[in-house]
PDB file of N, CA and C in Angstrom:
ATOM      1  N   MET A 235     -20.887  17.292 -43.562  1.00 56.00           N
ATOM      2  CA  MET A 235     -20.835  16.304 -43.202  1.00 56.00           C
ATOM      3  C   MET A 235     -21.241  15.123 -43.392  1.00 56.00           C
ATOM      4  N   ASP A 236     -20.592  14.620 -45.509  1.00 65.00           N
ATOM      5  CA  ASP A 236     -21.280  14.323 -45.877  1.00 65.00           C
ATOM      6  C   ASP A 236     -20.808  12.426 -46.435  1.00 65.00           C
ATOM      7  N   THR A 237     -20.025  12.278 -45.012  1.00 66.00           N
ATOM      8  CA  THR A 237     -19.406  10.851 -44.876  1.00 66.00           C
ATOM      9  C   THR A 237     -19.270  10.782 -43.509  1.00 66.00           C
ATOM     10  N   PRO A 238     -20.622   9.619 -43.867  1.00 65.00           N
ATOM     11  CA  PRO A 238     -20.963   8.719 -41.903  1.00 65.00           C
ATOM     12  C   PRO A 238     -20.275   7.732 -41.708  1.00 65.00           C
ATOM     13  N   THR A 239     -20.073   6.927 -43.737  1.00 71.00           N
ATOM     14  CA  THR A 239     -19.665   5.483 -43.460  1.00 71.00           C
ATOM     15  C   THR A 239     -18.329   5.534 -42.976  1.00 71.00           C
ATOM     16  N   VAL A 240     -17.230   6.802 -42.686  1.00 74.00           N
ATOM     17  CA  VAL A 240     -16.138   6.803 -43.323  1.00 74.00           C
ATOM     18  C   VAL A 240     -15.847   6.680 -41.308  1.00 74.00           C
ATOM     19  N   SER A 241     -16.476   7.888 -40.661  1.00 83.00           N
ATOM     20  CA  SER A 241     -16.288   7.544 -39.252  1.00 83.00           C
ATOM     21  C   SER A 241     -17.283   6.684 -38.866  1.00 83.00           C
ATOM     22  N   ILE A 242     -17.499   5.057 -38.983  1.00 82.00           N
ATOM     23  CA  ILE A 242     -18.477   4.182 -39.074  1.00 82.00           C
ATOM     24  C   ILE A 242     -17.305   2.829 -38.691  1.00 82.00           C
ATOM     25  N   ASP A 243     -16.919   3.179 -40.126  1.00 85.00           N
ATOM     26  CA  ASP A 243     -15.622   2.721 -40.622  1.00 85.00           C
ATOM     27  C   ASP A 243     -14.228   2.710 -39.025  1.00 85.00           C
ATOM     28  N   PHE A 244     -14.060   4.262 -39.594  1.00 90.00           N
ATOM     29  CA  PHE A 244     -12.883   3.959 -38.322  1.00 90.00           C
ATOM     30  C   PHE A 244     -13.192   3.614 -36.843  1.00 90.00           C
ATOM     31  N   THR A 245     -14.277   3.932 -36.801  1.00 91.00           N
ATOM     32  CA  THR A 245     -15.478   3.527 -34.965  1.00 91.00           C
ATOM     33  C   THR A 245     -14.972   1.609 -35.296  1.00 91.00           C
ATOM     34  N   ILE A 246     -15.307   0.938 -36.221  1.00 93.00           N
ATOM     35  CA  ILE A 246     -15.017   0.073 -35.983  1.00 93.00           C
ATOM     36  C   ILE A 246     -14.013  -0.549 -35.810  1.00 93.00           C
ATOM     37  N   ILE A 247     -13.378   0.113 -36.808  1.00 95.00           N
ATOM     38  CA  ILE A 247     -11.434  -0.908 -36.486  1.00 95.00           C
ATOM     39  C   ILE A 247     -11.192  -0.443 -35.190  1.00 95.00           C
ATOM     40  N   ILE A 248     -11.178   0.409 -34.682  1.00 95.00           N
ATOM     41  CA  ILE A 248     -11.137   0.979 -33.112  1.00 95.00           C
ATOM     42  C   ILE A 248     -11.234   0.282 -32.334  1.00 95.00           C
ATOM     43  N   ILE A 249     -12.536  -0.747 -32.715  1.00 95.00           N
ATOM     44  CA  ILE A 249     -13.165  -1.194 -31.704  1.00 95.00           C
ATOM     45  C   ILE A 249     -12.626  -2.725 -32.006  1.00 95.00           C
ATOM     46  N   PHE A 250     -12.337  -3.082 -33.038  1.00 94.00           N
ATOM     47  CA  PHE A 250     -12.740  -4.548 -33.287  1.00 94.00           C
ATOM     48  C   PHE A 250     -10.656  -4.747 -33.384  1.00 94.00           C
ATOM     49  N   LYS A 251      -9.251  -3.493 -32.710  1.00 95.00           N
ATOM     50  CA  LYS A 251      -8.290  -3.328 -32.157  1.00 95.00           C
ATOM     51  C   LYS A 251      -8.149  -3.420 -30.855  1.00 95.00           C
ATOM     52  N   PHE A 252      -9.457  -2.941 -29.996  1.00 94.00           N
ATOM     53  CA  PHE A 252      -9.263  -2.592 -29.283  1.00 94.00           C
ATOM     54  C   PHE A 252      -9.970  -4.549 -28.182  1.00 94.00           C
ATOM     55  N   SER A 253     -10.358  -4.012 -28.976  1.00 93.00           N
ATOM     56  CA  SER A 253     -10.629  -6.225 -28.464  1.00 93.00           C
ATOM     57  C   SER A 253     -10.198  -7.597 -28.553  1.00 93.00           C
ATOM     58  N   PHE A 254      -9.561  -6.834 -29.672  1.00 91.00           N
ATOM     59  CA  PHE A 254      -8.707  -8.008 -29.775  1.00 91.00           C
ATOM     60  C   PHE A 254      -7.403  -7.785 -28.886  1.00 91.00           C
ATOM     61  N   ILE A 255      -7.037  -6.485 -29.278  1.00 93.00           N
ATOM     62  CA  ILE A 255      -5.891  -6.452 -27.712  1.00 93.00           C
ATOM     63  C   ILE A 255      -6.094  -7.447 -26.352  1.00 93.00           C
ATOM     64  N   VAL A 256      -7.356  -7.414 -26.175  1.00 91.00           N
ATOM     65  CA  VAL A 256      -8.201  -7.430 -24.472  1.00 91.00           C
ATOM     66  C   VAL A 256      -7.959  -8.582 -24.577  1.00 91.00           C
ATOM     67  N   LEU A 257      -8.536  -9.554 -25.303  1.00 90.00           N
ATOM     68  CA  LEU A 257      -8.878 -10.680 -25.761  1.00 90.00           C
ATOM     69  C   LEU A 257      -7.537 -12.418 -25.984  1.00 90.00           C
ATOM     70  N   PHE A 258      -6.477 -11.240 -26.502  1.00 89.00           N
ATOM     71  CA  PHE A 258      -5.892 -11.592 -27.823  1.00 89.00           C
ATOM     72  C   PHE A 258      -4.728 -12.689 -25.789  1.00 89.00           C
ATOM     73  N   PRO A 259      -4.910 -11.598 -25.089  1.00 87.00           N
ATOM     74  CA  PRO A 259      -4.113 -12.090 -23.743  1.00 87.00           C
ATOM     75  C   PRO A 259      -5.040 -13.877 -22.814  1.00 87.00           C
ATOM     76  N   ILE A 260      -6.447 -13.225 -23.233  1.00 86.00           N
ATOM     77  CA  ILE A 260      -7.019 -14.170 -22.569  1.00 86.00           C
ATOM     78  C   ILE A 260      -7.069 -15.118 -23.509  1.00 86.00           C
ATOM     79  N   LEU A 261      -7.649 -15.059 -23.941  1.00 82.00           N
ATOM     80  CA  LEU A 261      -6.839 -16.822 -25.205  1.00 82.00           C
ATOM     81  C   LEU A 261      -6.025 -16.612 -25.070  1.00 82.00           C
ATOM     82  N   TYR A 262      -4.967 -16.697 -25.400  1.00 81.00           N
ATOM     83  CA  TYR A 262      -3.625 -16.860 -25.269  1.00 81.00           C
ATOM     84  C   TYR A 262      -3.143 -17.411 -23.725  1.00 81.00           C
ATOM     85  N   SER A 263      -3.958 -17.096 -23.137  1.00 76.00           N
ATOM     86  CA  SER A 263      -3.089 -18.227 -21.157  1.00 76.00           C
ATOM     87  C   SER A 263      -4.082 -18.620 -21.428  1.00 76.00           C
TER      88      SER A 263
END
């Protein structure tokens, strides 16, 4: 296990998509 950056990138992508899905309806309304 010598690839922590891949896990960090994956977590950032998940957080980014989740926050976008949550914030999009709020900003759209």
